[in-house]
GROMACS .gro file of C-alpha atoms in nm:
model
  432
    1MET     CA    1  -3.032   2.624  -9.718
    2ASN     CA    2  -2.862   2.991  -9.718
    3GLN     CA    3  -2.491   2.987  -9.792
    4LYS     CA    4  -2.254   3.137  -9.550
    5ASN     CA    5  -2.088   3.441  -9.631
    6ILE     CA    6  -1.705   3.482  -9.587
    7TYR     CA    7  -1.552   3.825  -9.612
    8ILE     CA    8  -1.188   3.822  -9.731
    9ILE     CA    9  -0.984   4.103  -9.631
   10ASP     CA   10  -0.659   4.252  -9.750
   11PHE     CA   11  -0.390   4.409  -9.473
   12ASP     CA   12  -0.190   4.695  -9.631
   13SER     CA   13  -0.363   5.003  -9.736
   14THR     CA   14  -0.694   4.831  -9.650
   15PHE     CA   15  -0.704   4.741  -9.299
   16THR     CA   16  -0.425   4.966  -9.225
   17GLN     CA   17  -0.369   5.295  -9.377
   18VAL     CA   18  -0.013   5.221  -9.487
   19GLU     CA   19   0.216   4.938  -9.663
   20ALA     CA   20   0.389   4.763  -9.381
   21LEU     CA   21   0.721   4.657  -9.534
   22ASP     CA   22   0.754   5.046  -9.655
   23GLU     CA   23   0.692   5.146  -9.270
   24LEU     CA   24   0.921   4.880  -9.195
   25ALA     CA   25   1.225   5.026  -9.403
   26ARG     CA   26   1.173   5.353  -9.239
   27ILE     CA   27   1.246   5.211  -8.919
   28SER     CA   28   1.523   4.985  -9.029
   29LEU     CA   29   1.693   5.220  -9.234
   30LYS     CA   30   1.667   5.524  -9.012
   31LYS     CA   31   2.032   5.552  -9.003
   32HIS     CA   32   2.111   5.466  -9.326
   33PRO     CA   33   2.311   5.705  -9.531
   34GLU     CA   34   2.108   5.651  -9.871
   35LYS     CA   35   1.780   5.586  -9.667
   36GLU     CA   36   1.566   5.824  -9.899
   37ALA     CA   37   1.677   5.632 -10.244
   38ILE     CA   38   1.610   5.312 -10.103
   39PHE     CA   39   1.273   5.434  -9.946
   40LYS     CA   40   1.182   5.533 -10.319
   41LYS     CA   41   1.285   5.196 -10.471
   42ILE     CA   42   1.065   5.001 -10.233
   43GLU     CA   43   0.776   5.201 -10.250
   44ASP     CA   44   0.815   5.184 -10.643
   45TYR     CA   45   0.841   4.777 -10.603
   46THR     CA   46   0.533   4.795 -10.384
   47ASN     CA   47   0.324   5.036 -10.628
   48LEU     CA   48   0.431   4.850 -10.945
   49ALA     CA   49   0.299   4.487 -10.773
   50MET     CA   50  -0.026   4.664 -10.656
   51GLU     CA   51  -0.072   4.795 -11.022
   52GLY     CA   52  -0.042   4.480 -11.175
   53LYS     CA   53   0.292   4.577 -11.357
   54LEU     CA   54   0.557   4.364 -11.169
   55SER     CA   55   0.493   4.037 -11.047
   56PHE     CA   56   0.420   4.002 -10.660
   57GLY     CA   57   0.726   3.731 -10.608
   58GLU     CA   58   0.957   3.952 -10.788
   59SER     CA   59   0.839   4.266 -10.617
   60LEU     CA   60   0.849   4.087 -10.253
   61ALA     CA   61   1.206   3.953 -10.313
   62GLN     CA   62   1.330   4.286 -10.390
   63ARG     CA   63   1.175   4.466 -10.097
   64VAL     CA   64   1.286   4.219  -9.825
   65LYS     CA   65   1.648   4.236 -10.000
   66LEU     CA   66   1.672   4.627  -9.928
   67LEU     CA   67   1.477   4.630  -9.583
   68GLU     CA   68   1.790   4.530  -9.338
   69ALA     CA   69   1.539   4.467  -9.083
   70SER     CA   70   1.553   4.268  -8.758
   71GLU     CA   71   1.296   4.125  -8.472
   72ASP     CA   72   1.352   4.451  -8.294
   73HIS     CA   73   1.265   4.657  -8.597
   74LEU     CA   74   0.945   4.445  -8.646
   75LYS     CA   75   0.847   4.495  -8.266
   76GLN     CA   76   0.854   4.893  -8.335
   77LEU     CA   77   0.684   4.852  -8.643
   78ILE     CA   78   0.392   4.673  -8.471
   79THR     CA   79   0.335   4.953  -8.228
   80ARG     CA   80   0.301   5.209  -8.521
   81LEU     CA   81   0.067   4.970  -8.719
   82LYS     CA   82  -0.179   4.959  -8.424
   83LYS     CA   83  -0.218   5.315  -8.435
   84LYS     CA   84  -0.242   5.321  -8.839
   85VAL     CA   85  -0.575   5.095  -8.839
   86SER     CA   86  -0.793   5.247  -9.113
   87ALA     CA   87  -1.076   5.458  -8.942
   88SER     CA   88  -1.369   5.299  -9.074
   89PHE     CA   89  -1.211   4.937  -8.968
   90SER     CA   90  -1.148   5.076  -8.634
   91ARG     CA   91  -1.471   5.207  -8.555
   92ASN     CA   92  -1.658   4.889  -8.682
   93ALA     CA   93  -1.470   4.654  -8.420
   94GLU     CA   94  -1.812   4.508  -8.318
   95PHE     CA   95  -1.860   4.364  -8.672
   96PHE     CA   96  -1.564   4.168  -8.630
   97LYS     CA   97  -1.652   4.038  -8.300
   98LYS     CA   98  -1.987   3.910  -8.422
   99HIS     CA   99  -1.846   3.782  -8.769
  100ALA     CA  100  -1.505   3.648  -8.644
  101ASP     CA  101  -1.575   3.313  -8.800
  102GLU     CA  102  -1.658   3.467  -9.122
  103VAL     CA  103  -1.381   3.722  -9.161
  104LEU     CA  104  -1.037   3.626  -9.325
  105ILE     CA  105  -0.743   3.850  -9.362
  106VAL     CA  106  -0.535   3.734  -9.656
  107SER     CA  107  -0.215   3.938  -9.713
  108GLY     CA  108   0.075   3.949  -9.920
  109GLY     CA  109   0.240   4.088  -9.604
  110PHE     CA  110   0.387   3.880  -9.313
  111LYS     CA  111   0.238   3.724  -8.986
  112GLU     CA  112   0.492   3.847  -8.781
  113PHE     CA  113   0.314   4.205  -8.780
  114ILE     CA  114  -0.012   4.136  -8.904
  115THR     CA  115  -0.153   3.887  -8.640
  116PRO     CA  116  -0.080   4.137  -8.348
  117VAL     CA  117  -0.251   4.429  -8.499
  118VAL     CA  118  -0.593   4.232  -8.635
  119SER     CA  119  -0.612   3.980  -8.323
  120GLN     CA  120  -0.704   4.319  -8.168
  121TYR     CA  121  -1.023   4.286  -8.320
  122HIS     CA  122  -1.113   3.953  -8.262
  123ILE     CA  123  -0.989   3.834  -8.582
  124LYS     CA  124  -0.927   3.444  -8.539
  125LYS     CA  125  -0.546   3.334  -8.596
  126GLU     CA  126  -0.618   3.052  -8.781
  127ASN     CA  127  -0.814   3.299  -9.035
  128ILE     CA  128  -0.500   3.493  -9.106
  129TYR     CA  129  -0.329   3.378  -9.405
  130ALA     CA  130   0.017   3.574  -9.451
  131ASN     CA  131   0.367   3.533  -9.558
  132THR     CA  132   0.641   3.442  -9.300
  133PHE     CA  133   1.014   3.587  -9.243
  134VAL     CA  134   1.334   3.354  -9.214
  135THR     CA  135   1.554   3.492  -8.953
  136THR     CA  136   1.894   3.455  -8.850
  137GLY     CA  137   1.979   3.301  -8.464
  138ASP     CA  138   2.028   3.660  -8.364
  139GLY     CA  139   1.709   3.781  -8.509
  140LYS     CA  140   1.793   3.966  -8.853
  141ILE     CA  141   1.554   3.891  -9.126
  142ILE     CA  142   1.725   3.771  -9.396
  143ASP     CA  143   1.449   3.580  -9.637
  144TYR     CA  144   1.100   3.467  -9.614
  145ASP     CA  145   0.939   3.107  -9.676
  146HIS     CA  146   0.902   3.061 -10.069
  147ALA     CA  147   0.702   2.775 -10.017
  148ASN     CA  148   0.415   2.978  -9.922
  149PRO     CA  149   0.171   3.050 -10.208
  150LEU     CA  150   0.112   3.414 -10.096
  151SER     CA  151   0.504   3.455 -10.165
  152GLU     CA  152   0.441   3.404 -10.525
  153GLU     CA  153   0.262   3.608 -10.825
  154GLY     CA  154  -0.130   3.494 -10.810
  155GLY     CA  155  -0.071   3.391 -10.462
  156LYS     CA  156  -0.425   3.461 -10.310
  157VAL     CA  157  -0.579   3.286 -10.582
  158LYS     CA  158  -0.337   2.952 -10.525
  159LEU     CA  159  -0.429   2.992 -10.177
  160MET     CA  160  -0.766   3.010 -10.194
  161GLN     CA  161  -0.790   2.747 -10.474
  162GLN     CA  162  -0.637   2.525 -10.172
  163LEU     CA  163  -0.860   2.645  -9.921
  164ASN     CA  164  -1.166   2.538 -10.152
  165LEU     CA  165  -1.409   2.744  -9.925
  166GLU     CA  166  -1.794   2.693  -9.942
  167GLY     CA  167  -2.028   2.992  -9.951
  168ASN     CA  168  -2.013   3.328 -10.091
  169LEU     CA  169  -1.708   3.469 -10.095
  170TYR     CA  170  -1.660   3.862 -10.109
  171GLY     CA  171  -1.326   4.041 -10.134
  172ILE     CA  172  -1.203   4.366  -9.988
  173GLY     CA  173  -0.865   4.506 -10.088
  174ASP     CA  174  -0.689   4.790 -10.270
  175GLY     CA  175  -0.426   4.608 -10.508
  176TYR     CA  176  -0.408   4.380 -10.822
  177SER     CA  177  -0.367   4.071 -10.610
  178ASP     CA  178  -0.724   4.154 -10.468
  179PHE     CA  179  -0.886   4.208 -10.816
  180GLN     CA  180  -0.728   3.872 -10.926
  181LEU     CA  181  -0.924   3.655 -10.671
  182ARG     CA  182  -1.246   3.800 -10.894
  183GLU     CA  183  -1.082   3.761 -11.226
  184SER     CA  184  -1.045   3.381 -11.117
  185GLY     CA  185  -1.419   3.332 -11.047
  186LEU     CA  186  -1.325   3.240 -10.692
  187ILE     CA  187  -1.521   3.527 -10.526
  188LYS     CA  188  -1.888   3.647 -10.573
  189LYS     CA  189  -1.773   4.043 -10.580
  190PHE     CA  190  -1.491   4.248 -10.548
  191TYR     CA  191  -1.458   4.564 -10.344
  192ALA     CA  192  -1.179   4.839 -10.445
  193PHE     CA  193  -1.126   4.991 -10.104
  194THR     CA  194  -1.024   5.348 -10.151
  195GLU     CA  195  -0.999   5.497  -9.821
  196ASN     CA  196  -0.630   5.529  -9.833
  197ILE     CA  197  -0.531   5.493 -10.164
  198SER     CA  198  -0.744   5.468 -10.517
  199ARG     CA  199  -0.562   5.303 -10.773
  200GLU     CA  200  -0.737   5.389 -11.102
  201SER     CA  201  -0.653   5.060 -11.275
  202ILE     CA  202  -0.784   4.834 -10.988
  203VAL     CA  203  -1.095   5.074 -10.937
  204LYS     CA  204  -1.209   5.057 -11.257
  205LYS     CA  205  -1.211   4.677 -11.270
  206ALA     CA  206  -1.436   4.646 -10.917
  207ASP     CA  207  -1.772   4.528 -10.884
  208HIS     CA  208  -1.805   4.796 -10.617
  209ILE     CA  209  -1.589   5.132 -10.500
  210THR     CA  210  -1.567   5.140 -10.128
  211PRO     CA  211  -1.453   5.459  -9.984
  212SER     CA  212  -1.467   5.294  -9.652
  213PHE     CA  213  -1.558   5.018  -9.459
  214ASP     CA  214  -1.875   5.165  -9.391
  215GLU     CA  215  -1.969   5.141  -9.753
  216PHE     CA  216  -1.941   4.806  -9.773
  217LEU     CA  217  -2.120   4.712  -9.462
  218TYR     CA  218  -2.418   4.961  -9.558
  219VAL     CA  219  -2.467   4.812  -9.930
  220ASN     CA  220  -2.449   4.450  -9.778
  221ASN     CA  221  -2.680   4.547  -9.501
  222LEU     CA  222  -2.464   4.416  -9.231
  223PRO     CA  223  -2.466   4.599  -8.874
  224ARG     CA  224  -2.220   4.914  -8.875
  225ALA     CA  225  -2.119   5.169  -8.660
  226ILE     CA  226  -2.266   5.464  -8.825
  227SER     CA  227  -2.598   5.430  -9.000
  228TYR     CA  228  -2.521   5.611  -9.327
  229PRO     CA  229  -2.160   5.584  -9.478
  230LYS     CA  230  -1.983   5.948  -9.483
  231ASN     CA  231  -1.871   5.900  -9.835
  232ARG     CA  232  -2.251   5.929  -9.930
  233ILE     CA  233  -2.291   6.239  -9.746
  234LEU     CA  234  -2.251   6.521 -10.007
  235CYS     CA  235  -2.080   6.871  -9.858
  236LEU     CA  236  -2.116   7.167 -10.093
  237VAL     CA  237  -1.867   7.415 -10.055
  238ILE     CA  238  -1.947   7.729 -10.204
  239GLY     CA  239  -1.720   8.052 -10.285
  240GLU     CA  240  -1.343   8.118 -10.177
  241VAL     CA  241  -1.310   7.921  -9.889
  242ASP     CA  242  -0.989   7.815  -9.721
  243PRO     CA  243  -0.818   7.496  -9.836
  244GLN     CA  244  -0.780   7.415  -9.453
  245SER     CA  245  -1.146   7.396  -9.416
  246ILE     CA  246  -1.204   7.204  -9.698
  247ALA     CA  247  -0.918   6.953  -9.607
  248LEU     CA  248  -1.097   6.922  -9.235
  249LEU     CA  249  -1.416   6.809  -9.371
  250LYS     CA  250  -1.274   6.594  -9.636
  251LYS     CA  251  -1.060   6.424  -9.339
  252ASP     CA  252  -1.380   6.323  -9.180
  253GLY     CA  253  -1.500   6.118  -9.484
  254PHE     CA  254  -1.757   6.347  -9.626
  255SER     CA  255  -1.779   6.370 -10.032
  256ILE     CA  256  -1.700   6.708 -10.110
  257ARG     CA  257  -1.785   6.932 -10.417
  258HIS     CA  258  -1.627   7.290 -10.447
  259LYS     CA  259  -1.813   7.537 -10.636
  260ASP     CA  260  -1.874   7.888 -10.713
  261SER     CA  261  -2.266   7.881 -10.671
  262PHE     CA  262  -2.531   7.650 -10.552
  263GLU     CA  263  -2.581   7.463 -10.873
  264GLU     CA  264  -2.914   7.323 -10.955
  265LYS     CA  265  -2.810   6.961 -10.955
  266TYR     CA  266  -2.704   6.954 -10.634
  267VAL     CA  267  -3.036   7.084 -10.464
  268ALA     CA  268  -3.195   6.770 -10.436
  269ASP     CA  269  -2.902   6.607 -10.288
  270VAL     CA  270  -2.670   6.793 -10.040
  271HIS     CA  271  -2.653   6.713  -9.692
  272MET     CA  272  -2.422   6.963  -9.571
  273MET     CA  273  -2.305   7.337  -9.699
  274LEU     CA  274  -2.018   7.556  -9.615
  275LEU     CA  275  -2.027   7.888  -9.774
  276ALA     CA  276  -1.742   8.176  -9.793
  277ASP     CA  277  -1.818   8.505  -9.635
  278GLY     CA  278  -2.024   8.745  -9.873
  279GLU     CA  279  -2.180   8.438 -10.040
  280LYS     CA  280  -2.545   8.427 -10.062
  281ILE     CA  281  -2.822   8.122 -10.095
  282GLU     CA  282  -3.143   8.184 -10.300
  283LEU     CA  283  -3.459   8.122 -10.083
  284GLU     CA  284  -3.607   7.914 -10.347
  285LYS     CA  285  -3.321   7.664 -10.384
  286LEU     CA  286  -3.294   7.650  -9.985
  287LYS     CA  287  -3.648   7.555  -9.949
  288ARG     CA  288  -3.627   7.267 -10.202
  289ALA     CA  289  -3.288   7.130 -10.031
  290VAL     CA  290  -3.498   6.898  -9.839
  291LYS     CA  291  -3.174   6.674  -9.731
  292LEU     CA  292  -2.988   6.968  -9.600
  293LYS     CA  293  -2.871   6.921  -9.246
  294THR     CA  294  -2.620   7.177  -9.164
  295LEU     CA  295  -2.514   7.503  -9.287
  296GLY     CA  296  -2.179   7.663  -9.224
  297TYR     CA  297  -2.110   8.026  -9.303
  298LEU     CA  298  -1.766   8.145  -9.290
  299GLY     CA  299  -1.892   8.512  -9.145
  300GLN     CA  300  -2.234   8.643  -9.043
  301ALA     CA  301  -2.517   8.478  -9.187
  302LYS     CA  302  -2.772   8.726  -9.127
  303ASN     CA  303  -2.920   8.875  -9.460
  304LYS     CA  304  -2.706   8.617  -9.657
  305VAL     CA  305  -2.906   8.311  -9.535
  306ASP     CA  306  -3.271   8.297  -9.454
  307LEU     CA  307  -3.244   8.167  -9.089
  308ALA     CA  308  -3.621   8.117  -9.044
  309THR     CA  309  -3.644   7.885  -9.331
  310CYS     CA  310  -3.338   7.702  -9.215
  311THR     CA  311  -3.524   7.667  -8.879
  312ALA     CA  312  -3.822   7.566  -9.028
  313GLN     CA  313  -3.694   7.287  -9.211
  314GLY     CA  314  -3.462   7.157  -8.932
  315VAL     CA  315  -3.117   7.284  -9.074
  316VAL     CA  316  -2.855   7.374  -8.829
  317VAL     CA  317  -2.675   7.696  -8.888
  318PHE     CA  318  -2.329   7.760  -8.763
  319ASP     CA  319  -2.175   8.095  -8.851
  320ASP     CA  320  -1.921   8.336  -8.716
  321LEU     CA  321  -2.073   8.647  -8.563
  322LYS     CA  322  -1.726   8.797  -8.494
  323SER     CA  323  -1.598   8.709  -8.853
  324ASN     CA  324  -1.272   8.594  -8.719
  325PRO     CA  325  -1.058   8.496  -9.053
  326ARG     CA  326  -0.796   8.371  -8.847
  327ASN     CA  327  -1.007   8.110  -8.699
  328LEU     CA  328  -1.044   7.898  -9.031
  329THR     CA  329  -1.163   7.551  -8.886
  330PHE     CA  330  -1.377   7.672  -8.623
  331ILE     CA  331  -1.694   7.626  -8.868
  332PRO     CA  332  -1.637   7.301  -9.017
  333LYS     CA  333  -1.536   7.164  -8.671
  334ARG     CA  334  -1.884   7.258  -8.553
  335MET     CA  335  -2.052   7.098  -8.875
  336ILE     CA  336  -1.869   6.785  -8.826
  337ASP     CA  337  -1.953   6.753  -8.424
  338PHE     CA  338  -2.319   6.807  -8.534
  339MET     CA  339  -2.293   6.532  -8.815
  340ASN     CA  340  -2.090   6.297  -8.569
  341THR     CA  341  -2.258   6.345  -8.252
  342GLY     CA  342  -2.564   6.552  -8.308
  343THR     CA  343  -2.413   6.823  -8.089
  344THR     CA  344  -2.548   7.196  -8.169
  345HIS     CA  345  -2.314   7.393  -7.942
  346LEU     CA  346  -2.265   7.772  -8.058
  347SER     CA  347  -2.525   7.724  -8.337
  348ASN     CA  348  -2.711   8.052  -8.448
  349ASN     CA  349  -3.038   7.912  -8.478
  350PHE     CA  350  -3.100   7.578  -8.273
  351PRO     CA  351  -3.112   7.486  -7.882
  352ASN     CA  352  -2.788   7.475  -7.775
  353LEU     CA  353  -2.705   7.103  -7.698
  354GLN     CA  354  -2.355   6.973  -7.637
  355LEU     CA  355  -2.322   6.602  -7.559
  356PRO     CA  356  -2.101   6.298  -7.540
  357ARG     CA  357  -2.131   5.973  -7.760
  358ILE     CA  358  -2.252   5.709  -7.557
  359ASP     CA  359  -2.118   5.357  -7.661
  360LYS     CA  360  -2.299   5.022  -7.767
  361SER     CA  361  -2.609   5.227  -7.840
  362HIS     CA  362  -2.792   5.419  -8.129
  363ARG     CA  363  -2.857   5.748  -8.129
  364LEU     CA  364  -3.180   5.905  -8.282
  365ILE     CA  365  -3.239   6.253  -8.364
  366HIS     CA  366  -3.583   6.409  -8.348
  367ILE     CA  367  -3.650   6.768  -8.458
  368HIS     CA  368  -3.978   6.928  -8.409
  369GLN     CA  369  -4.188   7.222  -8.385
  370ASN     CA  370  -4.196   7.327  -8.052
  371VAL     CA  371  -4.555   7.255  -7.910
  372PRO     CA  372  -4.695   7.111  -7.619
  373GLY     CA  373  -4.690   6.696  -7.607
  374ILE     CA  374  -4.428   6.580  -7.841
  375MET     CA  375  -4.228   6.440  -7.591
  376ALA     CA  376  -4.490   6.218  -7.437
  377LYS     CA  377  -4.588   6.079  -7.789
  378VAL     CA  378  -4.212   6.039  -7.872
  379ASN     CA  379  -4.195   5.823  -7.543
  380THR     CA  380  -4.509   5.649  -7.603
  381ILE     CA  381  -4.389   5.519  -7.930
  382PHE     CA  382  -4.061   5.378  -7.769
  383ALA     CA  383  -4.272   5.220  -7.479
  384LYS     CA  384  -4.476   5.053  -7.780
  385HIS     CA  385  -4.179   4.924  -7.891
  386ASP     CA  386  -4.029   4.797  -7.598
  387ILE     CA  387  -3.731   4.985  -7.612
  388ASN     CA  388  -3.474   5.053  -7.375
  389ILE     CA  389  -3.387   5.418  -7.334
  390VAL     CA  390  -3.011   5.457  -7.233
  391ALA     CA  391  -3.026   5.843  -7.218
  392GLN     CA  392  -3.196   6.098  -7.325
  393PHE     CA  393  -3.151   6.477  -7.396
  394LEU     CA  394  -3.416   6.763  -7.500
  395MET     CA  395  -3.363   7.125  -7.541
  396THR     CA  396  -3.615   7.387  -7.701
  397ASN     CA  397  -3.630   7.742  -7.778
  398GLN     CA  398  -3.879   7.947  -7.921
  399ASN     CA  399  -3.968   7.769  -8.229
  400ILE     CA  400  -3.764   7.432  -8.225
  401GLY     CA  401  -3.769   7.132  -8.009
  402TYR     CA  402  -3.466   6.907  -8.036
  403VAL     CA  403  -3.440   6.590  -7.868
  404ILE     CA  404  -3.170   6.303  -7.880
  405THR     CA  405  -3.251   5.947  -7.758
  406ASP     CA  406  -2.988   5.714  -7.724
  407ILE     CA  407  -3.121   5.347  -7.699
  408ASN     CA  408  -3.014   5.010  -7.670
  409ALA     CA  409  -2.869   4.777  -7.967
  410GLN     CA  410  -3.205   4.604  -8.019
  411TYR     CA  411  -3.488   4.785  -8.204
  412ASP     CA  412  -3.765   4.703  -8.463
  413LYS     CA  413  -3.707   4.934  -8.769
  414GLN     CA  414  -4.088   5.027  -8.759
  415LEU     CA  415  -4.012   5.238  -8.461
  416PHE     CA  416  -3.837   5.486  -8.721
  417LYS     CA  417  -4.138   5.505  -8.905
  418SER     CA  418  -4.359   5.572  -8.644
  419LEU     CA  419  -4.116   5.848  -8.501
  420LYS     CA  420  -4.114   6.024  -8.852
  421LYS     CA  421  -4.534   6.027  -8.843
  422ILE     CA  422  -4.544   6.210  -8.525
  423GLU     CA  423  -4.740   6.544  -8.583
  424HIS     CA  424  -4.518   6.846  -8.596
  425THR     CA  425  -4.185   6.654  -8.694
  426ILE     CA  426  -3.967   6.846  -8.898
  427LYS     CA  427  -3.665   6.612  -8.918
  428PHE     CA  428  -3.561   6.252  -8.784
  429ARG     CA  429  -3.255   6.071  -8.856
  430VAL     CA  430  -3.049   5.783  -8.709
  431LEU     CA  431  -2.707   5.903  -8.632
  432TYR     CA  432  -2.534   5.573  -8.572
   0.00000   0.00000   0.00000
């Protein structure tokens, strides 16, 4: 009999982008004359504990003393935290709904602000383990429950020993207290979550580095909002490209490499390329870049990039015909939109298709040579696999047929193999 999987997830800097007590301090001490110095002390106590350089109990006690917070401040904090849920957790809300019995939030933070945030994601209140505040009659926070094992050094280990859960336990977090669960042998694997912060002392001890929750779901073959984690999508930036353009691509989660030229070691694995104006790409390397999906050129791509080869290989090219140096993010935005939704709006070489994302569906992209009969073959395959088509979009030009099909959540993976085998297919991918 297969053992049940249990997912133990940290809250601060993992489920949310921030450390909640740090944020609470910024709210409660907003008018304090020495607020910046106090903020720094609180952040230092947080980091020392997360890196394992100070006991968690001591760190927590010192931070709560400095807060000068009340229940009214907590209400403001909750509003702020709901807007600060980590992007990869937010887009995978459906996973938590389907696996509500298997997800535990285990945190050294406080239930008063954790429960309202994670409950939106169908996480059960009885599966939330955290500290609790002690308040006065007028709502002022003066202390916390010292009897709670999570208030102590090694608290997560003590709690999990008490719970004595049966099954395969997996831990996801950013700090030392999360690693301690692995060190103690209580969990099967520890995944260092680095979407918001990467602590070198923790990362080097992890079983797997997880730049996003998508990555965790992907390596464990679990249902997810996007088919392929963005942190695994290599985006090569070549030449003198403005930092704003690079920052935009990095913020969206792609793995960025900024180089002076198209180095041989990246040819086989590059998915996206952004080239500075004036840069050229060798035809021989372009032909071997079989994973390349989109190429952005910060200027006019004609005579710098072989557009016919890009088209033949299903590579969507975005360039700036007006060579407008002031619009620094125009090209990267087009590239991001294509990778996220399949939109080819304003591309140089593809049919112009602009479309919305459709919820609760999977989006399949099929690029093919523009010859008669392809759509009939595509839809015949869908019919054979009993696929319910939610929406379908087709655009063609002289050379290319570009079809996007949104299907319902139920499908047979053999479907993908059949679509790839259609004669005249250039590229096929599942977007989400």
